[in-house]
PDB file of C-alpha atoms in Angstrom:
ATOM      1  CA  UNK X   1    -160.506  16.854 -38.426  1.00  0.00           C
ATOM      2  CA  UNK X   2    -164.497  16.166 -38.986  1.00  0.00           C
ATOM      3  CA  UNK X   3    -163.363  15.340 -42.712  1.00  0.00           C
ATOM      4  CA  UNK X   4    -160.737  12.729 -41.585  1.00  0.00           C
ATOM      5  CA  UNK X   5    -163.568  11.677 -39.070  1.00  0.00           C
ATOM      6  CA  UNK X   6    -166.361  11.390 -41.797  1.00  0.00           C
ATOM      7  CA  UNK X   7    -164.205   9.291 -44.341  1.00  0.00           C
ATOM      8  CA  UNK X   8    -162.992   6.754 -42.017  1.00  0.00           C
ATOM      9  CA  UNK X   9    -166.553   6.146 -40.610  1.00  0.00           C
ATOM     10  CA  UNK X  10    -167.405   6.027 -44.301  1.00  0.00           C
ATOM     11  CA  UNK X  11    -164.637   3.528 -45.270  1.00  0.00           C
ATOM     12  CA  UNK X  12    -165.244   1.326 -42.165  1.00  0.00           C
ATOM     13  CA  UNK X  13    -169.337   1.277 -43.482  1.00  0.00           C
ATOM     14  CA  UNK X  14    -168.367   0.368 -46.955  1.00  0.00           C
ATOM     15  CA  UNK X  15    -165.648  -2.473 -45.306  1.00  0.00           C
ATOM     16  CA  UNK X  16    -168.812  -3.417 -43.066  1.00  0.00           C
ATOM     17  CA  UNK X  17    -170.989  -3.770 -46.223  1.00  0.00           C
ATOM     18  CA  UNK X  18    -168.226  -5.607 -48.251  1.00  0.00           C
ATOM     19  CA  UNK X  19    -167.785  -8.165 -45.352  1.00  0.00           C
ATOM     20  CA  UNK X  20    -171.756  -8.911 -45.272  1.00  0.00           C
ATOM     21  CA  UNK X  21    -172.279  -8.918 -48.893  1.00  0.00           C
ATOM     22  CA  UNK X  22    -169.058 -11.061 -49.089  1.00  0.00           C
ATOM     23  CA  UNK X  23    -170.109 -13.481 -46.160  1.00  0.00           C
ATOM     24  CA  UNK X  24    -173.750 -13.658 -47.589  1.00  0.00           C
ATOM     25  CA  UNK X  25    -172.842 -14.871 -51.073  1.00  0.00           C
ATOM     26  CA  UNK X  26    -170.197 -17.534 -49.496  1.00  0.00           C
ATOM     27  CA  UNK X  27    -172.931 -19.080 -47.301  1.00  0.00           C
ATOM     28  CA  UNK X  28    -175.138 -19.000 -50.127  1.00  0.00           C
ATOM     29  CA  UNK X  29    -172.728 -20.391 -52.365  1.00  0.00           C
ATOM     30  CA  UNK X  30    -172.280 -23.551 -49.513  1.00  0.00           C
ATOM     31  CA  UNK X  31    -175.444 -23.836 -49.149  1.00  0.00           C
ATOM     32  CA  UNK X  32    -176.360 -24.333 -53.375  1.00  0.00           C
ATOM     33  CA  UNK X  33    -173.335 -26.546 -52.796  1.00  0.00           C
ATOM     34  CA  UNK X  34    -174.629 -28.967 -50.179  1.00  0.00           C
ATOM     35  CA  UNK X  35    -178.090 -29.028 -52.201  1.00  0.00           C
ATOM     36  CA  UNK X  36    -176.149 -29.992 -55.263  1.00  0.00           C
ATOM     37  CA  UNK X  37    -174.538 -32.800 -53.552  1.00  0.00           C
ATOM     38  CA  UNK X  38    -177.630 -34.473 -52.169  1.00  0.00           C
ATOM     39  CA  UNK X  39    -178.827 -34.106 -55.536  1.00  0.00           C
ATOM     40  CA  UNK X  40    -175.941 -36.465 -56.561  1.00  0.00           C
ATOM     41  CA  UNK X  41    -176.971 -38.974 -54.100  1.00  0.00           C
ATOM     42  CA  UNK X  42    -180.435 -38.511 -55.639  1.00  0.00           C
ATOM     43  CA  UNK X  43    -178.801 -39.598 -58.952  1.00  0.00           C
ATOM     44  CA  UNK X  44    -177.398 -42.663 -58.042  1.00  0.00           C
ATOM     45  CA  UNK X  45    -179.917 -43.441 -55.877  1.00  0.00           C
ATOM     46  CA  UNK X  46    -182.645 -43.341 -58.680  1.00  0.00           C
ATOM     47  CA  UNK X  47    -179.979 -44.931 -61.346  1.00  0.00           C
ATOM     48  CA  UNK X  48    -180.002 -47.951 -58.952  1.00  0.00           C
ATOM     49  CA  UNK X  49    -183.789 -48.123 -58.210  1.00  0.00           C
ATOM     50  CA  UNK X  50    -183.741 -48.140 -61.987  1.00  0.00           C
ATOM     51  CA  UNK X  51    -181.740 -51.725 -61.969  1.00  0.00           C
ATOM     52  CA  UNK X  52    -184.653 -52.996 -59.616  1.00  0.00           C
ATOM     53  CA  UNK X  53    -187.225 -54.030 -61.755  1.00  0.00           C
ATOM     54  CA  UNK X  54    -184.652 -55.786 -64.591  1.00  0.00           C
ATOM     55  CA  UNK X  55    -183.203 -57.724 -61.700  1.00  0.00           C
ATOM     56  CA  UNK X  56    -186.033 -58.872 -60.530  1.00  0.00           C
ATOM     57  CA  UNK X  57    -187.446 -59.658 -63.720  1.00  0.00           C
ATOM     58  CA  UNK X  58    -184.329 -61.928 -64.279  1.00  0.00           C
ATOM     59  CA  UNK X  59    -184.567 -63.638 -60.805  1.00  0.00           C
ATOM     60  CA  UNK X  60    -188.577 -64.216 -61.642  1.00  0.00           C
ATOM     61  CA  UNK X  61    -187.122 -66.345 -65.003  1.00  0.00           C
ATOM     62  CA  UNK X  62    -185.553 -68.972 -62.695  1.00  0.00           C
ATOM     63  CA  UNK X  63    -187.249 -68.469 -59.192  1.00  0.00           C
ATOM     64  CA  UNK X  64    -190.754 -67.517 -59.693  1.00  0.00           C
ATOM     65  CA  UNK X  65    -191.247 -68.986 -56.581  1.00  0.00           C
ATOM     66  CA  UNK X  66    -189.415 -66.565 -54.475  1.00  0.00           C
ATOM     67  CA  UNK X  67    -192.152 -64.076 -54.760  1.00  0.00           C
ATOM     68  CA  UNK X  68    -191.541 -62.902 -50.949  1.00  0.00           C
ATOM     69  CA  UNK X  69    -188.209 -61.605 -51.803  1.00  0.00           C
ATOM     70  CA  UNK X  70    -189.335 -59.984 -54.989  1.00  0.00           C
ATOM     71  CA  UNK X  71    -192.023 -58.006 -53.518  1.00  0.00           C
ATOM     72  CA  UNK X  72    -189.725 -56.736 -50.761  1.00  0.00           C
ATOM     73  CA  UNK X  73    -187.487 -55.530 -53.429  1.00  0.00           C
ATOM     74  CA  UNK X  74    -190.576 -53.727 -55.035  1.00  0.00           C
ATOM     75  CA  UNK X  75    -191.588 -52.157 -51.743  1.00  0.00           C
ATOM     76  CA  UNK X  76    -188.442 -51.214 -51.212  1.00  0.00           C
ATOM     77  CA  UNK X  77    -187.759 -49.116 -54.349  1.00  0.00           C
ATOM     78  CA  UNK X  78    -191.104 -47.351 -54.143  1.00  0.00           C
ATOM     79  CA  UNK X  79    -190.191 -46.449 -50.608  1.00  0.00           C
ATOM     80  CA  UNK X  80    -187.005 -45.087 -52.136  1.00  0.00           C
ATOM     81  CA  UNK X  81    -188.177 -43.156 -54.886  1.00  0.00           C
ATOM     82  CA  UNK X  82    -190.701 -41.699 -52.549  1.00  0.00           C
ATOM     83  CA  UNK X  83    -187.928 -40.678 -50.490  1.00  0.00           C
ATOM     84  CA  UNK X  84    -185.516 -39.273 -52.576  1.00  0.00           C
ATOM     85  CA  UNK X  85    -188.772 -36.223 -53.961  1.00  0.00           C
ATOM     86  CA  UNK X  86    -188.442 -35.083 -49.890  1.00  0.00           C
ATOM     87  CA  UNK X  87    -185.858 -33.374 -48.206  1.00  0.00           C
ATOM     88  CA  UNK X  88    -184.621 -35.516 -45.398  1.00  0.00           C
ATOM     89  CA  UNK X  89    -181.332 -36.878 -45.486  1.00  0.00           C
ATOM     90  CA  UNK X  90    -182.468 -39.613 -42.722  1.00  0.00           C
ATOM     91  CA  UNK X  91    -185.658 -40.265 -44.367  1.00  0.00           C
ATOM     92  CA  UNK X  92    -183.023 -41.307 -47.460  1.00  0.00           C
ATOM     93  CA  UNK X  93    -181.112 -43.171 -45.445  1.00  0.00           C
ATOM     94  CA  UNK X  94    -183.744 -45.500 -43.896  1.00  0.00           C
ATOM     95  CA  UNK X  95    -185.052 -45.709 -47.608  1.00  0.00           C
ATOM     96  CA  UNK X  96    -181.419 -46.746 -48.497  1.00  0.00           C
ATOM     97  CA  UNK X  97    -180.934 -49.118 -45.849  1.00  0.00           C
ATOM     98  CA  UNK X  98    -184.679 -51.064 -46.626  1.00  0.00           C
ATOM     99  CA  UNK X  99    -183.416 -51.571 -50.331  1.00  0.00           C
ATOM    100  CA  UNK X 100    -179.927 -52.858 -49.667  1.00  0.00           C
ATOM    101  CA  UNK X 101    -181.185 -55.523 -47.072  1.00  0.00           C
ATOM    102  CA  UNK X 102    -184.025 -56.101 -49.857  1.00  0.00           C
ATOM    103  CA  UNK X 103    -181.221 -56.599 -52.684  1.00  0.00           C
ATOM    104  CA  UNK X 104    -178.905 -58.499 -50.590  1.00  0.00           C
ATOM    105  CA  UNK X 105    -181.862 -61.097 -50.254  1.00  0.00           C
ATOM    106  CA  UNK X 106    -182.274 -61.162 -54.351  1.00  0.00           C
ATOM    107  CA  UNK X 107    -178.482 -61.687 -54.458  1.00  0.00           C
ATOM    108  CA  UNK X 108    -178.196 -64.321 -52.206  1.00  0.00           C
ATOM    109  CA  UNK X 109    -180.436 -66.536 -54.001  1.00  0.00           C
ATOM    110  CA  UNK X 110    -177.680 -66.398 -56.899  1.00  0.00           C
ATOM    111  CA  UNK X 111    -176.268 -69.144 -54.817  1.00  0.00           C
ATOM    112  CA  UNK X 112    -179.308 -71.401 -54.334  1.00  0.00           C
ATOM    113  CA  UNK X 113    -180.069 -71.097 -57.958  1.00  0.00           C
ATOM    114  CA  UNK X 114    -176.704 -71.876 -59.829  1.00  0.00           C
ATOM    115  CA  UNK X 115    -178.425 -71.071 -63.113  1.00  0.00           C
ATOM    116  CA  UNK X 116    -179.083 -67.888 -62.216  1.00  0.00           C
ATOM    117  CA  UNK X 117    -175.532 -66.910 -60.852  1.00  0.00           C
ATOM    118  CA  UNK X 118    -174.696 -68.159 -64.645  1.00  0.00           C
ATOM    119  CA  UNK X 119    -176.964 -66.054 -66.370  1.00  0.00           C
ATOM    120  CA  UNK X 120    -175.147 -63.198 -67.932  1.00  0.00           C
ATOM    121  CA  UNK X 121    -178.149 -60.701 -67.474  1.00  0.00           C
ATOM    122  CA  UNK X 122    -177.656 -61.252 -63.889  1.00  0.00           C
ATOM    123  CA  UNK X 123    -174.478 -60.985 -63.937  1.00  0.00           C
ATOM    124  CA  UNK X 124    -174.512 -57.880 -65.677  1.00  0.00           C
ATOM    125  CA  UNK X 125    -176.715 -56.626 -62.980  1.00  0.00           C
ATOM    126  CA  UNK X 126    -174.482 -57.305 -60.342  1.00  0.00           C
ATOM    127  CA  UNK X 127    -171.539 -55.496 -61.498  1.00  0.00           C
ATOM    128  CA  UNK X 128    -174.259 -52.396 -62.319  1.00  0.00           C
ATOM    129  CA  UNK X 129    -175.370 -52.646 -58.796  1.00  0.00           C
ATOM    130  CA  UNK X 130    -171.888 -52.572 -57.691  1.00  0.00           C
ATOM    131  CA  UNK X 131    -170.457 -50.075 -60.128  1.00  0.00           C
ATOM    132  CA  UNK X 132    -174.007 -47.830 -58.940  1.00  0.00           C
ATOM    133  CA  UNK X 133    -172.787 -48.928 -54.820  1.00  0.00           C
ATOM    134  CA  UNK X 134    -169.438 -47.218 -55.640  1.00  0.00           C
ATOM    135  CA  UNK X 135    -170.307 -44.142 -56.872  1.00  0.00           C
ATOM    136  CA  UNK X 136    -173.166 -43.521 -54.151  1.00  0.00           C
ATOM    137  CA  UNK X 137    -170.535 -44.057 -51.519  1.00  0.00           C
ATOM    138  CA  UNK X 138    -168.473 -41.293 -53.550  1.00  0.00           C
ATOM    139  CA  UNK X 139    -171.506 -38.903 -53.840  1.00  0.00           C
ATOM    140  CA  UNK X 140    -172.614 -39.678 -49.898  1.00  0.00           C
ATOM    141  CA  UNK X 141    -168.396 -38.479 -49.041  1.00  0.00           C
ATOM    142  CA  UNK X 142    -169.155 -35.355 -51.468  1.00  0.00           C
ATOM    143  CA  UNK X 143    -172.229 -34.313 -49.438  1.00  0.00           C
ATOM    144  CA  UNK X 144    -171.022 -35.102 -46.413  1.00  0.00           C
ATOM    145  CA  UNK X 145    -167.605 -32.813 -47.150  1.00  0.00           C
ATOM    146  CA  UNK X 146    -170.273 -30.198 -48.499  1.00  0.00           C
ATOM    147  CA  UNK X 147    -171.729 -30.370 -45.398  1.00  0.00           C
ATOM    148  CA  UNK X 148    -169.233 -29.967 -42.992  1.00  0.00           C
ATOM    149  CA  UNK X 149    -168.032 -27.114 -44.890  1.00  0.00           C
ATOM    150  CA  UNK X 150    -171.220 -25.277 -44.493  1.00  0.00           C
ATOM    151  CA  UNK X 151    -171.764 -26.476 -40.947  1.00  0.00           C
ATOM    152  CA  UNK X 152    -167.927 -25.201 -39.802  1.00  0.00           C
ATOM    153  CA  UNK X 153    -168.777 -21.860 -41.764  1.00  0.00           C
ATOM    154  CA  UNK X 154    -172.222 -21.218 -40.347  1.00  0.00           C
ATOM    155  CA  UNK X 155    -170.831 -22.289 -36.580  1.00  0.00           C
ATOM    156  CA  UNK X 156    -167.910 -19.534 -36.870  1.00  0.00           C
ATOM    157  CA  UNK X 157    -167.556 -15.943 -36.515  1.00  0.00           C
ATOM    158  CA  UNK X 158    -168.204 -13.737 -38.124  1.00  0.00           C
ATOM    159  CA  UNK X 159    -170.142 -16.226 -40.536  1.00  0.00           C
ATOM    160  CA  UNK X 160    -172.571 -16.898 -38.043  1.00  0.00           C
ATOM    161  CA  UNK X 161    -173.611 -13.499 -38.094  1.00  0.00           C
ATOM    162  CA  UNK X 162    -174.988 -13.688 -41.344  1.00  0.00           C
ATOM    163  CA  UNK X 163    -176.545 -17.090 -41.929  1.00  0.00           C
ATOM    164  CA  UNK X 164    -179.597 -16.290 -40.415  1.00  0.00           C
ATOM    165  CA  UNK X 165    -180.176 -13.163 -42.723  1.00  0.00           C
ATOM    166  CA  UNK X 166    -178.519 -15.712 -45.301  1.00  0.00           C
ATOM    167  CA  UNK X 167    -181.185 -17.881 -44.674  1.00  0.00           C
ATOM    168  CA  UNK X 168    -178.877 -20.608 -43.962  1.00  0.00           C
ATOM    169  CA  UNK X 169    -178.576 -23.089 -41.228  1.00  0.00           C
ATOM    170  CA  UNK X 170    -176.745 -26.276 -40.387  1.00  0.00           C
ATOM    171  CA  UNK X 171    -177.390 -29.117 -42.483  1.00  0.00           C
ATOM    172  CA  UNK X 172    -177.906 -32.769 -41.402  1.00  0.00           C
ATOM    173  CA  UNK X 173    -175.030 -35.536 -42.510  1.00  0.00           C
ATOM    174  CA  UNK X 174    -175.740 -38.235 -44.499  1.00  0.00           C
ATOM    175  CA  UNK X 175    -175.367 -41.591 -42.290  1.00  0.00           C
ATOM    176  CA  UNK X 176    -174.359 -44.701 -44.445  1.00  0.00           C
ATOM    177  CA  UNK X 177    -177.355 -47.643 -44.282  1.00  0.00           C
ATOM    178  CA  UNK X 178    -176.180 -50.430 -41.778  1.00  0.00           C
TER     179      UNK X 178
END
């Protein structure tokens, strides 16, 4: 009876062990996945701070005298690449957000300056921008997925029990610039 005792107190420590082990490496594994995805947005947000300065070179050919605008754009990429070396997600956004308003003001003046809208550099640039727009909305939808993933694994039992030991916690969504 003591023997029977002994082995199923042994087998319920090694299912005990299995479970945490288990649980550990698949909030881990969430967690490297959620980090991965902001990376993504990291990508695309760098590949279109990248377009910046050729865009605003082309605007400077034919409306040097829009130098308010341009320098808004610059500020505005700097305060995204400084951004996107942190770690907050809202910090990104806010980045994000000061950039599109700045590049919606460079766009605009497409349609004051008719030879620019011509121009096939700038044209070129637009459908980069908008090819770049497209794939950050994809890679924001990735995270955000990745995200609630982790978020409805550490915020359920028995999950929870392990996330702190895990070293994981709930992770902050990515909110799309207004």
């Amino acid at each position: 009876m003591v023997t029977v005792l002994l082995v199923v107190v042994l087998l319920s420590a090694v299912a005990v062990l299995i479970g945490f082990v288990s649980g550990y490496n698949k909030l881990r594994a969430a967690d490297v996945h959620v980090a991965e995805a902001l990376s993504g947005i990291d990508v695309e947000l760098t590949r279109r701070a990248s377009l910046i300065p050729s865009l605003v070179h082309t605007v400077q050919t034919f409306a040097a005298h829009e130098q308010a605008i341009l320098n808004q754009v610059t500020s505005a990429r700097a305060a995204l690449a400084a951004a996107t070396t942190g770690t907050s997600v809202a910090q990104r956004s806010a980045a994000e957000r000061q950039l599109d308003t700045a590049i919606a003001g460079v766009l605009s003046l497409g349609s004051s300056y008719p030879q620019l809208n011509s121009s096939n550099n700038f044209l070129h640039l637009q459908q980069n921008l908008a090819d770049t727009e497209d794939k950050l909305a994809f890679a924001r939808q990735y995270y955000n997925d990745a995200v609630a993933t982790l978020n409805r694994m550490v915020g359920s039992i028995p999950w929870m029990y392990v996330a702190s030991v895990a070293g994981v916690s709930e992770r902050e969504y990515y909110q799309t610039p207004r």
